[in-house]
Amino acid sequence: MVNRNVIVRTSRQPDPKAVGDLERLGVATAHEAMGRRGLAQPVLRPIYPGARVAGRAVTVLSQPGDNLMIHASIEQCGPGDVLVVATTSPSTDGMFGELFARQLAARDVRGLVIDAGVRDVAELTAMDFPAWSKAVSAQGTVKATPGSVNVPVVVAGLPVRPGDVIVGDDDGVLCVPCDQAPEVAAAAVEREANEQAKREKFRTGTLGLDLYGMREQLERLGVTYVDESGEGR
């Protein structure tokens, strides 16, 4: 019989410069640069505003209401990592709290993404430990059921492999495959430069209708302007 409960030790690491660029540029820009792929369902929300992070994914697959494997995952985490927790069936239990965050912060782990609940939100906020979760719940958990660490998981509809880059901010959570991180980061840098040029035009009063050539598109679609009197113009 194959043992399906494993803790995988892996050295798979994304390019550190790409990780830094993706964190700086954020989820929306990186998502567009990646062809609008890799975004988690918006059920995952940051527990406090202004959180921003990017880092290597260390993944956990747990049973709902059981955080045993989160405990087991911590020694697999290191500086710059983001812990990513999935459950085998839907859960909103508070599987993660302050004491976990203290352990992770001591290892310079950047944050948490969990497709379940967190608690001790005030303490996590005071620690400036970012977390994206499906729920906030005081519901406690047990430590009784095996699972796995550093295996492929699906979090809020998003496939994540160990070593992928997780990007999180107020706009949501994005996963960039490890081997695509440099390419996506370069495209995101280019996109940001293009957007900065547009910002300057908008500051001077240019309209998106003109900058993007949308007046012609409206005309092709049969949209017309009429004065309140009903006369066309």
PDB file of N, CA and C in Angstrom, residues 168-220:
ATOM      1  N   GLY A 168       0.672  38.172  -2.556  1.00  0.00           N
ATOM      2  CA  GLY A 168      -0.560  38.550  -1.890  1.00  0.00           C
ATOM      3  C   GLY A 168      -0.571  40.028  -1.549  1.00  0.00           C
ATOM      4  N   ASP A 169      -1.728  40.678  -1.738  1.00  0.00           N
ATOM      5  CA  ASP A 169      -1.925  42.051  -1.289  1.00  0.00           C
ATOM      6  C   ASP A 169      -3.418  42.298  -1.137  1.00  0.00           C
ATOM      7  N   ASP A 170      -3.832  43.552  -1.072  1.00  0.00           N
ATOM      8  CA  ASP A 170      -5.242  43.865  -0.868  1.00  0.00           C
ATOM      9  C   ASP A 170      -6.127  43.370  -2.012  1.00  0.00           C
ATOM     10  N   ASP A 171      -5.525  43.117  -3.192  1.00  0.00           N
ATOM     11  CA  ASP A 171      -6.298  42.681  -4.351  1.00  0.00           C
ATOM     12  C   ASP A 171      -6.502  41.175  -4.413  1.00  0.00           C
ATOM     13  N   GLY A 172      -5.841  40.411  -3.543  1.00  0.00           N
ATOM     14  CA  GLY A 172      -6.039  38.968  -3.545  1.00  0.00           C
ATOM     15  C   GLY A 172      -4.735  38.203  -3.489  1.00  0.00           C
ATOM     16  N   VAL A 173      -4.786  36.974  -3.999  1.00  0.00           N
ATOM     17  CA  VAL A 173      -3.634  36.060  -3.945  1.00  0.00           C
ATOM     18  C   VAL A 173      -3.379  35.502  -5.339  1.00  0.00           C
ATOM     19  N   LEU A 174      -2.119  35.517  -5.737  1.00  0.00           N
ATOM     20  CA  LEU A 174      -1.697  35.031  -7.051  1.00  0.00           C
ATOM     21  C   LEU A 174      -0.608  33.992  -6.862  1.00  0.00           C
ATOM     22  N   CYS A 175      -0.615  32.984  -7.724  1.00  0.00           N
ATOM     23  CA  CYS A 175       0.465  31.987  -7.743  1.00  0.00           C
ATOM     24  C   CYS A 175       1.166  32.044  -9.094  1.00  0.00           C
ATOM     25  N   VAL A 176       2.470  32.252  -9.062  1.00  0.00           N
ATOM     26  CA  VAL A 176       3.295  32.256 -10.274  1.00  0.00           C
ATOM     27  C   VAL A 176       4.158  31.001 -10.251  1.00  0.00           C
ATOM     28  N   PRO A 177       4.033  30.121 -11.242  1.00  0.00           N
ATOM     29  CA  PRO A 177       4.859  28.916 -11.258  1.00  0.00           C
ATOM     30  C   PRO A 177       6.342  29.251 -11.150  1.00  0.00           C
ATOM     31  N   CYS A 178       7.062  28.447 -10.406  1.00  0.00           N
ATOM     32  CA  CYS A 178       8.468  28.719 -10.094  1.00  0.00           C
ATOM     33  C   CYS A 178       9.287  28.996 -11.349  1.00  0.00           C
ATOM     34  N   ASP A 179       9.150  28.157 -12.367  1.00  0.00           N
ATOM     35  CA  ASP A 179       9.988  28.308 -13.551  1.00  0.00           C
ATOM     36  C   ASP A 179       9.559  29.467 -14.442  1.00  0.00           C
ATOM     37  N   GLN A 180       8.379  30.028 -14.194  1.00  0.00           N
ATOM     38  CA  GLN A 180       7.905  31.161 -14.983  1.00  0.00           C
ATOM     39  C   GLN A 180       8.129  32.497 -14.289  1.00  0.00           C
ATOM     40  N   ALA A 181       8.630  32.477 -13.063  1.00  0.00           N
ATOM     41  CA  ALA A 181       8.724  33.704 -12.273  1.00  0.00           C
ATOM     42  C   ALA A 181       9.572  34.788 -12.945  1.00  0.00           C
ATOM     43  N   PRO A 182      10.767  34.483 -13.474  1.00  0.00           N
ATOM     44  CA  PRO A 182      11.543  35.558 -14.105  1.00  0.00           C
ATOM     45  C   PRO A 182      10.817  36.176 -15.306  1.00  0.00           C
ATOM     46  N   GLU A 183      10.193  35.345 -16.121  1.00  0.00           N
ATOM     47  CA  GLU A 183       9.479  35.850 -17.295  1.00  0.00           C
ATOM     48  C   GLU A 183       8.299  36.730 -16.885  1.00  0.00           C
ATOM     49  N   VAL A 184       7.524  36.260 -15.904  1.00  0.00           N
ATOM     50  CA  VAL A 184       6.360  37.019 -15.456  1.00  0.00           C
ATOM     51  C   VAL A 184       6.801  38.323 -14.806  1.00  0.00           C
ATOM     52  N   ALA A 185       7.852  38.268 -13.995  1.00  0.00           N
ATOM     53  CA  ALA A 185       8.339  39.486 -13.344  1.00  0.00           C
ATOM     54  C   ALA A 185       8.808  40.510 -14.376  1.00  0.00           C
ATOM     55  N   ALA A 186       9.513  40.056 -15.405  1.00  0.00           N
ATOM     56  CA  ALA A 186       9.972  40.978 -16.443  1.00  0.00           C
ATOM     57  C   ALA A 186       8.791  41.614 -17.168  1.00  0.00           C
ATOM     58  N   ALA A 187       7.778  40.817 -17.457  1.00  0.00           N
ATOM     59  CA  ALA A 187       6.574  41.358 -18.117  1.00  0.00           C
ATOM     60  C   ALA A 187       5.850  42.333 -17.200  1.00  0.00           C
ATOM     61  N   ALA A 188       5.855  42.059 -15.900  1.00  0.00           N
ATOM     62  CA  ALA A 188       5.200  42.956 -14.949  1.00  0.00           C
ATOM     63  C   ALA A 188       5.944  44.283 -14.843  1.00  0.00           C
ATOM     64  N   VAL A 189       7.275  44.245 -14.860  1.00  0.00           N
ATOM     65  CA  VAL A 189       8.065  45.473 -14.841  1.00  0.00           C
ATOM     66  C   VAL A 189       7.751  46.321 -16.068  1.00  0.00           C
ATOM     67  N   GLU A 190       7.688  45.672 -17.229  1.00  0.00           N
ATOM     68  CA  GLU A 190       7.365  46.383 -18.470  1.00  0.00           C
ATOM     69  C   GLU A 190       5.964  46.986 -18.405  1.00  0.00           C
ATOM     70  N   ARG A 191       5.028  46.220 -17.868  1.00  0.00           N
ATOM     71  CA  ARG A 191       3.653  46.710 -17.766  1.00  0.00           C
ATOM     72  C   ARG A 191       3.577  47.922 -16.828  1.00  0.00           C
ATOM     73  N   GLU A 192       4.302  47.863 -15.727  1.00  0.00           N
ATOM     74  CA  GLU A 192       4.285  48.981 -14.783  1.00  0.00           C
ATOM     75  C   GLU A 192       4.829  50.252 -15.425  1.00  0.00           C
ATOM     76  N   ALA A 193       5.889  50.125 -16.222  1.00  0.00           N
ATOM     77  CA  ALA A 193       6.436  51.293 -16.908  1.00  0.00           C
ATOM     78  C   ALA A 193       5.414  51.880 -17.865  1.00  0.00           C
ATOM     79  N   ASN A 194       4.698  51.012 -18.567  1.00  0.00           N
ATOM     80  CA  ASN A 194       3.662  51.468 -19.490  1.00  0.00           C
ATOM     81  C   ASN A 194       2.530  52.164 -18.739  1.00  0.00           C
ATOM     82  N   GLU A 195       2.147  51.610 -17.587  1.00  0.00           N
ATOM     83  CA  GLU A 195       1.077  52.216 -16.794  1.00  0.00           C
ATOM     84  C   GLU A 195       1.511  53.562 -16.221  1.00  0.00           C
ATOM     85  N   GLN A 196       2.792  53.694 -15.874  1.00  0.00           N
ATOM     86  CA  GLN A 196       3.266  54.970 -15.353  1.00  0.00           C
ATOM     87  C   GLN A 196       3.155  56.063 -16.411  1.00  0.00           C
ATOM     88  N   ALA A 197       3.450  55.720 -17.660  1.00  0.00           N
ATOM     89  CA  ALA A 197       3.297  56.692 -18.741  1.00  0.00           C
ATOM     90  C   ALA A 197       1.837  57.115 -18.886  1.00  0.00           C
ATOM     91  N   LYS A 198       0.924  56.158 -18.713  1.00  0.00           N
ATOM     92  CA  LYS A 198      -0.502  56.489 -18.798  1.00  0.00           C
ATOM     93  C   LYS A 198      -0.929  57.363 -17.624  1.00  0.00           C
ATOM     94  N   ARG A 199      -0.380  57.105 -16.442  1.00  0.00           N
ATOM     95  CA  ARG A 199      -0.711  57.936 -15.283  1.00  0.00           C
ATOM     96  C   ARG A 199      -0.390  59.394 -15.549  1.00  0.00           C
ATOM     97  N   GLU A 200       0.754  59.630 -16.171  1.00  0.00           N
ATOM     98  CA  GLU A 200       1.145  61.010 -16.466  1.00  0.00           C
ATOM     99  C   GLU A 200       0.156  61.661 -17.420  1.00  0.00           C
ATOM    100  N   LYS A 201      -0.296  60.921 -18.408  1.00  0.00           N
ATOM    101  CA  LYS A 201      -1.279  61.477 -19.352  1.00  0.00           C
ATOM    102  C   LYS A 201      -2.600  61.758 -18.647  1.00  0.00           C
ATOM    103  N   PHE A 202      -3.032  60.837 -17.776  1.00  0.00           N
ATOM    104  CA  PHE A 202      -4.301  61.047 -17.083  1.00  0.00           C
ATOM    105  C   PHE A 202      -4.225  62.255 -16.142  1.00  0.00           C
ATOM    106  N   ARG A 203      -3.042  62.493 -15.566  1.00  0.00           N
ATOM    107  CA  ARG A 203      -2.881  63.651 -14.684  1.00  0.00           C
ATOM    108  C   ARG A 203      -3.071  64.965 -15.437  1.00  0.00           C
ATOM    109  N   THR A 204      -2.772  64.955 -16.734  1.00  0.00           N
ATOM    110  CA  THR A 204      -2.921  66.176 -17.530  1.00  0.00           C
ATOM    111  C   THR A 204      -4.306  66.305 -18.140  1.00  0.00           C
ATOM    112  N   GLY A 205      -5.208  65.350 -17.828  1.00  0.00           N
ATOM    113  CA  GLY A 205      -6.588  65.474 -18.287  1.00  0.00           C
ATOM    114  C   GLY A 205      -6.963  64.600 -19.454  1.00  0.00           C
ATOM    115  N   THR A 206      -6.025  63.819 -19.999  1.00  0.00           N
ATOM    116  CA  THR A 206      -6.355  62.900 -21.084  1.00  0.00           C
ATOM    117  C   THR A 206      -7.365  61.867 -20.591  1.00  0.00           C
ATOM    118  N   LEU A 207      -8.329  61.536 -21.437  1.00  0.00           N
ATOM    119  CA  LEU A 207      -9.342  60.538 -21.100  1.00  0.00           C
ATOM    120  C   LEU A 207      -8.958  59.174 -21.665  1.00  0.00           C
ATOM    121  N   GLY A 208      -9.346  58.118 -20.942  1.00  0.00           N
ATOM    122  CA  GLY A 208      -9.135  56.768 -21.443  1.00  0.00           C
ATOM    123  C   GLY A 208      -9.830  56.543 -22.770  1.00  0.00           C
ATOM    124  N   LEU A 209     -10.967  57.198 -22.981  1.00  0.00           N
ATOM    125  CA  LEU A 209     -11.668  57.083 -24.257  1.00  0.00           C
ATOM    126  C   LEU A 209     -10.762  57.437 -25.423  1.00  0.00           C
ATOM    127  N   ASP A 210      -9.920  58.447 -25.223  1.00  0.00           N
ATOM    128  CA  ASP A 210      -9.031  58.884 -26.304  1.00  0.00           C
ATOM    129  C   ASP A 210      -7.722  58.108 -26.318  1.00  0.00           C
ATOM    130  N   LEU A 211      -7.153  57.885 -25.136  1.00  0.00           N
ATOM    131  CA  LEU A 211      -5.870  57.189 -25.074  1.00  0.00           C
ATOM    132  C   LEU A 211      -5.977  55.780 -25.630  1.00  0.00           C
ATOM    133  N   TYR A 212      -7.091  55.102 -25.360  1.00  0.00           N
ATOM    134  CA  TYR A 212      -7.279  53.718 -25.800  1.00  0.00           C
ATOM    135  C   TYR A 212      -8.035  53.592 -27.121  1.00  0.00           C
ATOM    136  N   GLY A 213      -8.358  54.718 -27.758  1.00  0.00           N
ATOM    137  CA  GLY A 213      -9.081  54.657 -29.025  1.00  0.00           C
ATOM    138  C   GLY A 213     -10.474  54.101 -28.906  1.00  0.00           C
ATOM    139  N   MET A 214     -11.126  54.363 -27.782  1.00  0.00           N
ATOM    140  CA  MET A 214     -12.447  53.765 -27.548  1.00  0.00           C
ATOM    141  C   MET A 214     -13.582  54.503 -28.257  1.00  0.00           C
ATOM    142  N   ARG A 215     -13.334  55.739 -28.665  1.00  0.00           N
ATOM    143  CA  ARG A 215     -14.397  56.432 -29.397  1.00  0.00           C
ATOM    144  C   ARG A 215     -14.721  55.698 -30.699  1.00  0.00           C
ATOM    145  N   GLU A 216     -13.669  55.256 -31.377  1.00  0.00           N
ATOM    146  CA  GLU A 216     -13.880  54.501 -32.615  1.00  0.00           C
ATOM    147  C   GLU A 216     -14.586  53.184 -32.339  1.00  0.00           C
ATOM    148  N   GLN A 217     -14.228  52.561 -31.220  1.00  0.00           N
ATOM    149  CA  GLN A 217     -14.888  51.300 -30.874  1.00  0.00           C
ATOM    150  C   GLN A 217     -16.367  51.516 -30.594  1.00  0.00           C
ATOM    151  N   LEU A 218     -16.702  52.577 -29.871  1.00  0.00           N
ATOM    152  CA  LEU A 218     -18.111  52.879 -29.606  1.00  0.00           C
ATOM    153  C   LEU A 218     -18.863  53.080 -30.913  1.00  0.00           C
ATOM    154  N   GLU A 219     -18.209  53.771 -31.856  1.00  0.00           N
ATOM    155  CA  GLU A 219     -18.855  54.013 -33.143  1.00  0.00           C
ATOM    156  C   GLU A 219     -19.084  52.703 -33.886  1.00  0.00           C
ATOM    157  N   ARG A 220     -18.076  51.825 -33.878  1.00  0.00           N
ATOM    158  CA  ARG A 220     -18.234  50.521 -34.546  1.00  0.00           C
ATOM    159  C   ARG A 220     -19.354  49.706 -33.918  1.00  0.00           C
TER     160      ARG A 220
END
